[in-house]
Tab-separated table of C-alpha atoms in Angstrom:
chain	number	residue	atom	x	y	z
A	16	MET	CA	-0.114	-0.205	-0.093
A	17	LEU	CA	1.387	3.510	-1.090
A	18	LEU	CA	0.756	6.119	1.549
A	19	ARG	CA	1.120	9.641	0.892
A	20	LEU	CA	2.139	12.700	3.492
A	21	ASP	CA	2.583	16.224	3.982
A	22	VAL	CA	6.322	17.326	4.580
A	23	ALA	CA	4.941	20.882	5.495
A	24	ASP	CA	1.897	19.137	7.957
A	25	THR	CA	1.999	21.261	10.785
A	26	ARG	CA	-0.438	19.005	12.752
A	27	PRO	CA	0.786	16.417	15.429
A	28	LEU	CA	2.448	13.542	14.166
A	29	HIS	CA	-0.864	10.946	15.202
A	30	GLU	CA	-3.224	13.059	13.133
A	31	GLN	CA	-1.102	12.880	10.200
A	32	VAL	CA	-0.813	9.078	10.385
A	33	ALA	CA	-4.418	9.009	10.553
A	34	GLY	CA	-4.669	10.633	7.916
A	35	ALA	CA	-2.422	9.420	5.506
A	36	ILE	CA	-4.391	5.756	6.200
A	37	ARG	CA	-7.944	7.527	5.893
A	38	ARG	CA	-6.723	9.147	2.638
A	39	ALA	CA	-5.086	5.501	1.519
A	40	ILE	CA	-7.974	3.913	2.530
A	41	ALA	CA	-10.323	6.511	0.429
A	42	GLU	CA	-8.444	6.573	-2.426
A	43	GLY	CA	-8.992	2.407	-2.775
A	44	GLU	CA	-4.964	1.154	-1.376
A	45	CYS	CA	-6.745	-1.142	0.922
A	46	ALA	CA	-10.988	-2.983	0.676
A	47	PRO	CA	-12.562	-3.263	3.525
A	48	GLY	CA	-12.088	-6.509	5.412
A	49	ASP	CA	-8.475	-5.951	4.312
A	50	ARG	CA	-5.330	-6.112	7.053
A	51	LEU	CA	-3.174	-3.092	7.728
A	52	PRO	CA	0.508	-3.102	8.037
A	53	PRO	CA	1.293	-4.155	11.619
A	54	ALA	CA	1.878	-0.851	13.313
A	55	ARG	CA	5.382	-1.671	14.139
A	56	ASP	CA	5.954	-1.865	10.044
A	57	LEU	CA	4.335	1.533	9.550
A	58	SER	CA	6.675	3.029	12.244
A	59	GLN	CA	9.251	2.248	10.542
A	60	ALA	CA	8.396	3.285	7.443
A	61	LEU	CA	7.060	6.782	8.335
A	62	GLY	CA	9.686	7.312	10.629
A	63	VAL	CA	7.475	8.125	13.549
A	64	ASN	CA	7.452	6.030	17.391
A	65	VAL	CA	5.080	3.103	17.476
A	66	ASN	CA	2.971	4.812	19.652
A	67	THR	CA	1.938	7.754	17.677
A	68	VAL	CA	1.343	5.607	14.887
A	69	LEU	CA	-1.294	3.533	17.427
A	70	ARG	CA	-2.571	6.576	18.454
A	71	GLY	CA	-3.336	7.548	15.038
A	72	LEU	CA	-4.918	3.472	14.759
A	73	ARG	CA	-6.768	4.465	17.314
A	74	ALA	CA	-8.338	7.289	16.416
A	75	LEU	CA	-9.356	5.355	12.742
A	76	ARG	CA	-11.010	2.876	14.962
A	77	ASP	CA	-12.816	5.082	17.305
A	78	GLU	CA	-13.712	6.748	13.977
A	79	GLY	CA	-15.238	3.550	12.741
A	80	VAL	CA	-12.365	3.630	9.927
A	81	LEU	CA	-10.712	0.685	11.543
A	82	GLU	CA	-11.447	-2.510	13.314
A	83	PHE	CA	-8.972	-4.060	16.235
A	84	ARG	CA	-9.552	-7.986	16.354
A	85	ARG	CA	-7.244	-10.497	18.580
A	86	GLY	CA	-5.632	-12.530	16.498
A	87	ARG	CA	-5.879	-11.038	12.860
A	88	GLY	CA	-4.290	-7.593	13.585
A	89	VAL	CA	-5.792	-3.862	12.024
A	90	THR	CA	-8.972	-4.506	9.394
A	91	VAL	CA	-10.833	-1.799	7.455
A	92	ALA	CA	-14.189	-1.947	8.872
A	93	GLN	CA	-17.242	-2.420	6.267
A	94	GLY	CA	-18.013	0.682	4.589
A	95	ALA	CA	-14.874	2.353	6.100
A	96	ASP	CA	-14.017	3.655	2.224
A	97	GLY	CA	-17.212	5.257	1.400
A	98	ARG	CA	-17.481	6.703	4.960
A	99	SER	CA	-13.596	8.322	5.236
A	100	ALA	CA	-14.557	9.808	2.568
A	101	LEU	CA	-16.875	11.573	3.811
A	102	LEU	CA	-15.724	11.984	6.831
A	103	ASP	CA	-12.394	13.890	4.574
A	104	ARG	CA	-14.650	16.243	3.793
A	105	VAL	CA	-16.705	17.157	6.570
A	106	ARG	CA	-12.863	17.999	8.274
A	107	LYS	CA	-12.545	20.506	5.153
A	108	VAL	CA	-16.620	22.141	5.796
A	109	LEU	CA	-15.189	22.235	9.626
A	110	ALA	CA	-11.709	23.872	8.521
A	111	ASP	CA	-13.555	26.195	6.108
A	112	ALA	CA	-16.047	26.878	9.058
A	113	ALA	CA	-12.933	27.706	11.141
A	114	ARG	CA	-11.888	29.877	8.691
A	115	LEU	CA	-14.807	32.203	8.164
A	116	GLY	CA	-15.515	32.222	11.843
A	117	TYR	CA	-18.042	29.543	12.761
A	118	GLY	CA	-17.065	26.748	15.306
A	119	LYS	CA	-18.695	23.084	14.852
A	120	ASP	CA	-21.652	24.001	17.269
A	121	ASP	CA	-22.039	26.519	14.505
A	122	VAL	CA	-21.649	24.550	11.461
A	123	ILE	CA	-23.849	21.293	13.069
A	124	ASP	CA	-27.041	23.704	13.535
A	125	MET	CA	-26.246	24.727	9.986
A	126	ILE	CA	-26.749	20.906	8.994
A	127	ARG	CA	-29.834	20.705	11.122
A	128	GLU	CA	-30.883	23.796	8.853
A	129	VAL	CA	-30.574	21.527	5.947
A	130	THR	CA	-33.282	19.687	4.526
B	28	MET	CA	30.729	-9.351	-29.483
B	29	THR	CA	33.788	-11.632	-30.496
B	30	GLU	CA	35.772	-11.176	-27.549
B	31	ARG	CA	32.674	-12.274	-25.638
B	32	THR	CA	32.268	-15.216	-27.352
B	33	ALA	CA	35.945	-16.314	-26.919
B	34	ARG	CA	35.591	-15.487	-23.575
B	35	GLY	CA	32.079	-17.913	-23.122
B	36	ASN	CA	34.238	-20.257	-25.020
B	37	ALA	CA	37.013	-20.203	-22.597
B	38	THR	CA	34.982	-20.172	-19.797
B	39	THR	CA	32.435	-23.783	-21.364
B	40	TRP	CA	36.009	-25.257	-22.187
B	41	GLY	CA	37.553	-24.499	-18.402
B	42	ALA	CA	33.868	-25.568	-17.238
B	43	THR	CA	33.972	-28.846	-19.111
B	44	ALA	CA	37.865	-29.183	-18.145
B	45	TRP	CA	37.002	-29.356	-14.381
B	46	VAL	CA	34.043	-31.744	-14.741
B	47	VAL	CA	36.143	-34.203	-16.583
B	48	GLY	CA	39.158	-33.513	-14.428
B	49	VAL	CA	37.015	-33.882	-10.780
B	50	LEU	CA	35.273	-37.319	-12.355
B	51	VAL	CA	38.741	-38.631	-12.831
B	52	LEU	CA	40.464	-37.646	-9.793
B	53	LEU	CA	36.916	-39.156	-7.772
B	54	VAL	CA	37.622	-42.739	-9.395
B	55	VAL	CA	41.584	-42.886	-9.618
B	56	PHE	CA	41.554	-42.091	-6.128
B	57	PRO	CA	40.596	-44.893	-4.529
B	58	LEU	CA	41.237	-47.593	-7.220
B	59	THR	CA	44.771	-46.444	-7.246
B	60	ALA	CA	45.334	-46.834	-3.083
B	61	ARG	CA	43.158	-50.112	-3.474
B	62	ASP	CA	45.510	-52.723	-2.836
B	63	ARG	CA	46.535	-50.986	0.593
B	64	LEU	CA	42.077	-50.454	1.072
B	65	PRO	CA	40.147	-53.056	2.975
B	66	ASP	CA	37.149	-55.108	0.939
B	67	ARG	CA	34.334	-52.493	2.413
B	68	LEU	CA	35.494	-48.923	3.636
B	69	ALA	CA	34.240	-46.929	6.052
B	70	THR	CA	32.217	-43.786	4.202
B	71	HIS	CA	30.493	-42.322	7.245
B	72	TRP	CA	31.691	-41.585	10.693
B	73	GLY	CA	29.738	-40.211	13.872
B	74	VAL	CA	29.379	-37.680	15.740
B	75	SER	CA	31.911	-38.433	18.145
B	76	GLY	CA	34.529	-39.359	15.249
B	77	GLU	CA	34.183	-42.921	15.149
B	78	PRO	CA	33.476	-44.850	11.621
B	79	ASP	CA	29.654	-46.365	11.677
B	80	ASP	CA	28.732	-47.118	8.100
B	81	SER	CA	30.757	-48.891	5.345
B	82	MET	CA	30.506	-49.765	1.371
B	83	PRO	CA	32.127	-52.453	-0.878
B	84	LEU	CA	35.223	-50.380	-2.869
B	85	TRP	CA	33.226	-50.472	-6.252
B	86	ALA	CA	30.581	-48.375	-4.036
B	87	ALA	CA	32.982	-45.994	-2.601
B	88	THR	CA	34.587	-45.766	-5.842
B	89	LEU	CA	30.976	-45.055	-8.406
B	90	VAL	CA	29.008	-43.051	-5.650
B	91	PRO	CA	30.614	-39.785	-5.600
B	92	ALA	CA	31.273	-40.049	-9.426
B	93	LEU	CA	27.359	-40.363	-9.402
B	94	ILE	CA	26.823	-37.540	-6.810
B	95	TRP	CA	29.046	-35.233	-9.398
B	96	LEU	CA	27.945	-36.069	-12.536
B	97	LEU	CA	24.416	-35.457	-11.053
B	98	ILE	CA	25.427	-31.712	-9.874
B	99	ALA	CA	27.398	-31.427	-12.954
B	100	ALA	CA	23.919	-32.521	-14.980
B	101	ALA	CA	21.788	-30.061	-13.285
B	102	ALA	CA	24.224	-27.237	-13.543
B	103	VAL	CA	24.776	-27.496	-17.515
B	104	LEU	CA	21.147	-27.853	-17.493
B	105	ALA	CA	19.995	-24.663	-15.783
B	106	LEU	CA	22.457	-22.734	-17.233
B	107	TRP	CA	21.203	-23.911	-21.109
B	108	ARG	CA	17.305	-22.955	-19.249
B	109	ALA	CA	19.143	-19.433	-18.457
B	110	ARG	CA	20.094	-18.713	-21.819
B	111	ARG	CA	16.678	-19.848	-23.503
B	112	SER	CA	14.553	-17.862	-20.974
B	113	THR	CA	14.675	-13.896	-21.766
B	114	GLY	CA	16.128	-13.553	-18.376
B	115	THR	CA	17.625	-9.894	-17.535
B	116	ALA	CA	20.429	-11.972	-15.547
B	117	LEU	CA	21.705	-13.762	-18.442
B	118	ALA	CA	24.899	-13.435	-17.655
B	119	ALA	CA	24.757	-13.436	-13.771
B	120	ALA	CA	24.011	-17.415	-14.416
B	121	PRO	CA	27.564	-18.756	-15.234
B	122	ALA	CA	28.861	-17.508	-12.067
B	123	TRP	CA	26.136	-19.188	-10.017
B	124	ALA	CA	27.215	-21.982	-11.969
B	125	GLY	CA	30.557	-21.846	-11.138
B	126	ILE	CA	30.509	-21.021	-7.522
B	127	THR	CA	28.227	-24.406	-7.357
B	128	LEU	CA	30.230	-26.262	-9.380
B	129	GLY	CA	33.609	-24.964	-7.355
B	130	PHE	CA	31.828	-25.761	-4.082
B	131	THR	CA	31.153	-29.307	-4.355
B	132	GLY	CA	33.497	-30.270	-6.734
B	133	VAL	CA	36.062	-29.471	-4.205
B	134	THR	CA	34.124	-30.989	-1.379
B	135	LEU	CA	33.679	-34.324	-3.105
B	136	LEU	CA	37.170	-34.379	-3.932
B	137	GLY	CA	38.405	-33.626	-0.241
B	138	ALA	CA	35.342	-35.931	1.277
B	139	GLN	CA	37.240	-38.969	-1.295
B	140	ALA	CA	40.337	-38.293	0.040
B	141	SER	CA	39.896	-38.404	3.427
B	142	ILE	CA	37.745	-41.785	3.243
B	143	VAL	CA	41.109	-43.097	1.279
B	144	ARG	CA	43.453	-41.372	3.727
B	145	ALA	CA	41.543	-42.304	6.774
B	146	ASN	CA	41.278	-46.395	5.716
B	147	LEU	CA	44.848	-46.822	4.340
B	148	ASP	CA	46.756	-50.031	5.250
B	149	ARG	CA	43.284	-50.913	7.343
B	150	THR	CA	42.555	-54.772	7.302
B	151	ASP	CA	38.998	-53.603	8.604
B	152	TRP	CA	36.553	-50.542	7.737
B	153	ARG	CA	35.527	-50.184	11.652
B	154	ASP	CA	39.790	-49.655	12.330
B	155	ALA	CA	39.319	-46.598	10.250
B	156	GLY	CA	40.928	-43.647	11.588
B	157	SER	CA	38.959	-40.046	12.714
B	158	VAL	CA	38.422	-37.860	9.635
B	159	THR	CA	37.680	-34.353	11.470
B	160	GLY	CA	40.288	-32.113	10.826
B	161	TRP	CA	40.196	-33.572	6.967
B	162	VAL	CA	36.573	-32.425	6.910
B	163	ILE	CA	36.855	-28.640	8.617
B	164	ALA	CA	40.384	-28.415	6.051
B	165	THR	CA	37.503	-29.628	2.910
B	166	LEU	CA	34.874	-27.154	3.638
B	167	LEU	CA	37.545	-24.451	4.304
B	168	GLY	CA	38.654	-25.162	1.097
B	169	ALA	CA	35.040	-25.377	-0.596
B	170	THR	CA	34.315	-22.497	0.762
B	171	VAL	CA	37.540	-20.177	-0.529
B	172	VAL	CA	36.864	-21.555	-3.945
B	173	ALA	CA	32.909	-20.773	-3.442
B	174	VAL	CA	33.995	-16.793	-2.918
B	175	ALA	CA	36.568	-16.462	-5.339
B	176	ALA	CA	33.987	-18.152	-8.083
B	177	GLN	CA	31.362	-15.470	-6.872
B	178	TRP	CA	34.136	-12.790	-6.947
B	179	ALA	CA	34.851	-13.869	-10.403
B	180	GLY	CA	31.389	-14.276	-11.619
B	181	ARG	CA	30.572	-10.334	-9.950
B	182	ARG	CA	33.095	-8.931	-12.223
B	183	ALA	CA	32.088	-10.887	-15.489
B	184	ARG	CA	28.222	-9.113	-14.470
B	185	LEU	CA	29.182	-5.748	-14.652
B	186	THR	CA	28.851	-4.831	-17.879
B	187	VAL	CA	25.152	-5.872	-18.146
B	188	PRO	CA	23.085	-2.780	-18.487
B	189	PRO	CA	20.249	-2.351	-15.674
B	190	PRO	CA	16.697	-2.631	-17.669
B	191	SER	CA	15.050	0.039	-17.440
B	192	GLY	CA	12.118	0.425	-15.021
B	193	PRO	CA	8.601	2.395	-14.516
B	194	ALA	CA	8.664	5.824	-12.637
B	195	MET	CA	6.110	7.953	-10.643
B	196	GLU	CA	5.584	11.308	-9.876
B	197	ILE	CA	6.053	12.981	-6.493
B	198	PRO	CA	4.196	15.869	-5.828
B	199	LYS	CA	6.516	18.909	-4.679
B	200	GLY	CA	6.242	18.510	-0.785
B	201	GLN	CA	5.003	15.178	-0.612
B	202	ARG	CA	7.011	12.499	0.876
B	203	PHE	CA	5.437	8.638	-0.299
B	204	VAL	CA	6.169	5.493	1.359
B	205	TRP	CA	4.934	1.826	0.112
B	206	LEU	CA	4.856	-0.724	2.002
B	207	SER	CA	3.936	-5.082	0.570
B	208	ARG	CA	4.282	-8.476	3.002
B	209	THR	CA	3.324	-11.605	1.475
B	210	SER	CA	3.750	-14.825	3.746
B	211	ASN	CA	3.883	-18.776	3.213
B	212	ARG	CA	1.011	-20.811	4.733
B	213	TRP	CA	3.172	-24.234	3.689
B	214	LEU	CA	5.979	-22.744	5.462
B	215	HIS	CA	4.861	-21.300	8.323
B	216	LEU	CA	3.501	-25.150	8.502
B	217	LEU	CA	6.789	-26.587	8.314
B	218	ALA	CA	8.265	-24.458	10.774
B	219	ALA	CA	5.545	-25.844	12.709
B	220	VAL	CA	5.857	-29.269	12.810
B	221	THR	CA	10.187	-28.905	13.179
B	222	GLY	CA	9.011	-26.164	16.116
B	223	ILE	CA	7.439	-29.817	17.452
B	224	LEU	CA	10.211	-31.871	17.133
B	225	THR	CA	12.383	-29.499	18.496
B	226	LEU	CA	10.982	-29.918	21.558
B	227	ALA	CA	10.533	-34.522	21.049
B	228	ALA	CA	14.475	-33.727	20.610
B	229	THR	CA	14.809	-31.242	23.568
B	230	ALA	CA	12.620	-33.898	25.907
B	231	GLY	CA	14.399	-36.695	24.423
B	232	ALA	CA	17.739	-35.403	25.306
B	233	VAL	CA	15.996	-34.305	28.653
B	234	ALA	CA	15.350	-37.572	29.893
B	235	GLY	CA	18.644	-39.051	28.243
B	236	LEU	CA	16.955	-40.935	25.624
B	237	GLY	CA	18.839	-42.321	22.533
B	238	GLY	CA	22.930	-40.704	23.079
B	239	GLY	CA	23.214	-37.445	24.837
B	240	LEU	CA	25.851	-35.990	22.834
B	241	GLU	CA	23.851	-37.082	19.680
B	242	GLY	CA	20.608	-36.017	21.234
B	243	THR	CA	21.529	-32.365	21.506
B	244	VAL	CA	22.762	-31.644	18.736
B	245	GLY	CA	19.499	-33.375	16.727
B	246	ALA	CA	17.768	-30.781	19.038
B	247	ALA	CA	20.006	-28.040	17.793
B	248	SER	CA	19.401	-28.867	14.186
B	249	PHE	CA	15.617	-28.882	14.534
B	250	ALA	CA	15.732	-25.270	16.744
B	251	LEU	CA	17.936	-24.064	13.634
B	252	ALA	CA	15.529	-25.270	11.189
B	253	THR	CA	12.912	-23.639	12.613
B	254	VAL	CA	14.162	-20.697	12.944
B	255	ALA	CA	15.218	-20.394	9.755
B	256	LEU	CA	12.198	-21.689	8.210
B	257	LEU	CA	10.458	-19.291	10.556
B	258	ALA	CA	12.829	-16.360	9.079
B	259	CYS	CA	11.855	-17.376	5.805
B	260	ALA	CA	8.157	-18.069	5.815
B	261	SER	CA	7.127	-13.953	5.786
B	262	VAL	CA	9.017	-11.078	4.052
B	263	GLN	CA	8.235	-7.352	4.335
B	264	ALA	CA	9.099	-5.105	2.368
B	265	ARG	CA	9.558	-1.018	2.451
B	266	VAL	CA	10.282	1.725	0.285
B	267	THR	CA	10.578	5.017	1.655
B	268	GLU	CA	13.283	8.006	0.863
B	269	LYS	CA	15.932	5.728	2.559
B	270	GLY	CA	16.136	3.132	-0.238
B	271	LEU	CA	14.641	-0.632	0.101
B	272	GLU	CA	14.133	-2.474	3.348
B	273	VAL	CA	13.556	-6.098	3.568
B	274	ALA	CA	12.575	-7.663	6.677
B	275	PHE	CA	12.106	-11.410	7.431
B	276	GLY	CA	10.076	-13.352	9.702
B	277	PRO	CA	7.342	-12.981	12.585
B	278	LEU	CA	10.196	-10.330	14.202
B	279	GLY	CA	11.149	-8.131	11.092
B	280	TRP	CA	14.532	-9.594	11.816
B	281	PRO	CA	16.959	-10.180	9.839
B	282	ALA	CA	16.581	-7.380	7.774
B	283	ARG	CA	18.355	-6.053	4.400
B	284	ARG	CA	18.907	-2.305	3.459
B	285	TRP	CA	19.614	-0.767	0.172
B	286	PRO	CA	19.936	2.495	0.328
B	287	ALA	CA	18.534	4.544	-2.605
B	288	ASP	CA	21.920	5.729	-4.273
B	289	THR	CA	23.032	2.135	-4.048
B	290	ILE	CA	20.401	0.625	-6.017
B	291	ALA	CA	20.660	0.909	-10.185
B	292	SER	CA	17.042	-0.221	-11.528
B	293	ALA	CA	14.210	-1.488	-9.957
B	294	TRP	CA	11.642	-3.049	-11.964
B	295	SER	CA	8.753	-5.751	-11.481
B	296	GLU	CA	8.981	-9.384	-12.857
B	297	HIS	CA	6.643	-12.479	-12.822
B	298	ARG	CA	8.738	-15.908	-11.427
B	299	THR	CA	8.085	-18.601	-10.544
B	300	ALA	CA	9.392	-20.963	-8.301
B	301	MET	CA	10.504	-23.237	-10.835
B	302	GLN	CA	12.743	-20.344	-11.863
B	303	ALA	CA	13.476	-19.089	-8.723
B	304	GLY	CA	15.157	-22.592	-7.796
B	305	GLY	CA	12.387	-23.300	-4.848
B	306	TRP	CA	11.031	-21.913	-1.969
B	307	GLY	CA	12.154	-19.429	0.272
B	308	TYR	CA	15.270	-17.565	-0.224
B	309	ARG	CA	16.947	-18.571	-3.460
B	310	LEU	CA	20.270	-18.157	-5.024
B	311	SER	CA	19.907	-18.697	-8.142
B	312	GLY	CA	20.734	-17.600	-11.868
B	313	LEU	CA	18.398	-14.699	-11.562
B	314	GLY	CA	20.456	-13.395	-8.507
B	315	THR	CA	18.811	-13.883	-5.414
B	316	THR	CA	15.259	-14.409	-4.752
B	317	VAL	CA	12.902	-14.179	-1.714
B	318	MET	CA	9.941	-16.496	-3.187
B	319	LEU	CA	6.845	-16.766	-0.821
B	320	ARG	CA	4.675	-17.533	-4.172
B	321	GLY	CA	4.919	-17.755	-7.745
B	322	GLY	CA	3.475	-13.898	-9.686
B	323	GLU	CA	4.340	-10.648	-9.012
B	324	CYS	CA	8.396	-9.907	-8.191
B	325	LEU	CA	9.914	-6.776	-7.081
B	326	VAL	CA	13.242	-6.901	-8.388
B	327	ILE	CA	16.510	-4.996	-8.003
B	328	ARG	CA	19.339	-4.224	-9.474
B	329	THR	CA	22.195	-2.541	-7.303
B	330	ALA	CA	24.988	-0.774	-8.429
B	331	LYS	CA	27.517	-3.297	-8.275
B	332	GLY	CA	25.007	-5.666	-10.763
B	333	LYS	CA	23.153	-7.964	-8.413
B	334	ASP	CA	19.829	-8.529	-8.407
B	335	PHE	CA	17.418	-9.435	-5.684
B	336	ALA	CA	13.553	-9.686	-6.525
B	337	ILE	CA	11.301	-9.952	-3.305
B	338	SER	CA	7.870	-11.766	-4.161
B	339	VAL	CA	5.132	-8.788	-2.955
B	340	ASP	CA	1.798	-7.829	-4.311
B	341	ASP	CA	1.959	-4.518	-6.035
B	342	ALA	CA	5.249	-4.452	-6.950
B	343	GLU	CA	4.672	-2.058	-9.878
B	344	ARG	CA	4.251	0.794	-7.688
B	345	GLY	CA	6.764	0.200	-5.381
B	346	ALA	CA	9.601	-0.531	-8.089
B	347	ALA	CA	8.185	3.031	-9.694
B	348	LEU	CA	8.902	4.760	-5.946
B	349	LEU	CA	11.878	3.327	-5.764
B	350	ASN	CA	13.068	4.498	-9.464
B	351	SER	CA	11.437	8.015	-8.629
B	352	LEU	CA	13.513	8.350	-5.232
B	353	ILE	CA	16.944	7.213	-6.836
B	354	GLY	CA	15.715	10.033	-10.259
B	355	GLN	CA	15.554	12.211	-6.995
B	356	ARG	CA	19.127	11.881	-5.410
B	357	ALA	CA	20.670	11.743	-9.229
B	358	LYS	CA	18.789	14.983	-9.332
């Protein structure tokens, strides 16, 4: 699988790791049900501490993109490809909103108003 | 071109002379000394250095010669196949065959000389002397010959130009990382079997069954086989801006690294276990292949002209990324 990282990215490293994996899933690098490379492999390839990688992976599990299974390692959740692409877009909307001065709650209110 | 053909002919003649010479020596050694040898020759020695098996004189003369003929025939067949295939590593084949022929030739000659010497002037094979010192000297000699053959082969290979592989565009300000891994279920299963045998042999040795020293040697060799099988049963390949890294086994150790500036080119190639010479970590006419499943392989050629291949999925993009990284370095 191919991971892309922005050199100029200023976000915390664990968010960058999560972002790279989210993007890889959205672009079809790994399909739902596929096994992700072990955290140790990822940490060595990305040049990032294992704990940082694990923190990124846990964040993705909480988002419902990844599943942690005992004995089977980390797998991509069913429907994660669409979900992760959508989440990416939501993040962009939130970033745009923040630039215009709207907070998260304002955006949620706006979404409620849209029918 | 004529120079290359002339050199090829010289190599062929040299190899033929070596094969025939070793064959004659293997047969002549015991026959010239037959008046001073017992009817049956001690041909096998136990761990303690005492002879434990014998053969009649005619068999002791013919068996090594037959083994040698088989190996020489296999080498010729492999060379012939390598020459027929469109192989990118054609020039690597003679070097590999030279190593095999050199190593086994010296080993067989040394073994035959040790056997004749140990049996010389004895009336019964059970009185034959020890061969430990000779065996060590033979293996040392054979290793020296193999290293020399490899060194000669490496020099001959430098002339082969690397094939140009695919490339990938890396947008400015982005960092690409490629990962892939393969494992072989059968090798894992085999490792599990030898692991159980290790436990059984250890338990046997501890319980004092079947000779203390031989039991320990057995347990140790099963343990070694388990570790070697596990290391060959799975492989991880990583391409980062540092270059290519290949890690073996469940622990990711041992690992081999090639910095990007030591790689001349990378490409993807379809290889089968037949071409690579079997499963696992293979040295053959195609260079080194880590063969865990037939099909797509990531192949690199180092700046020194050596080929290394790993059977992993998505090899095409791994090779493309490596080529782009090499290109970036060159700029």
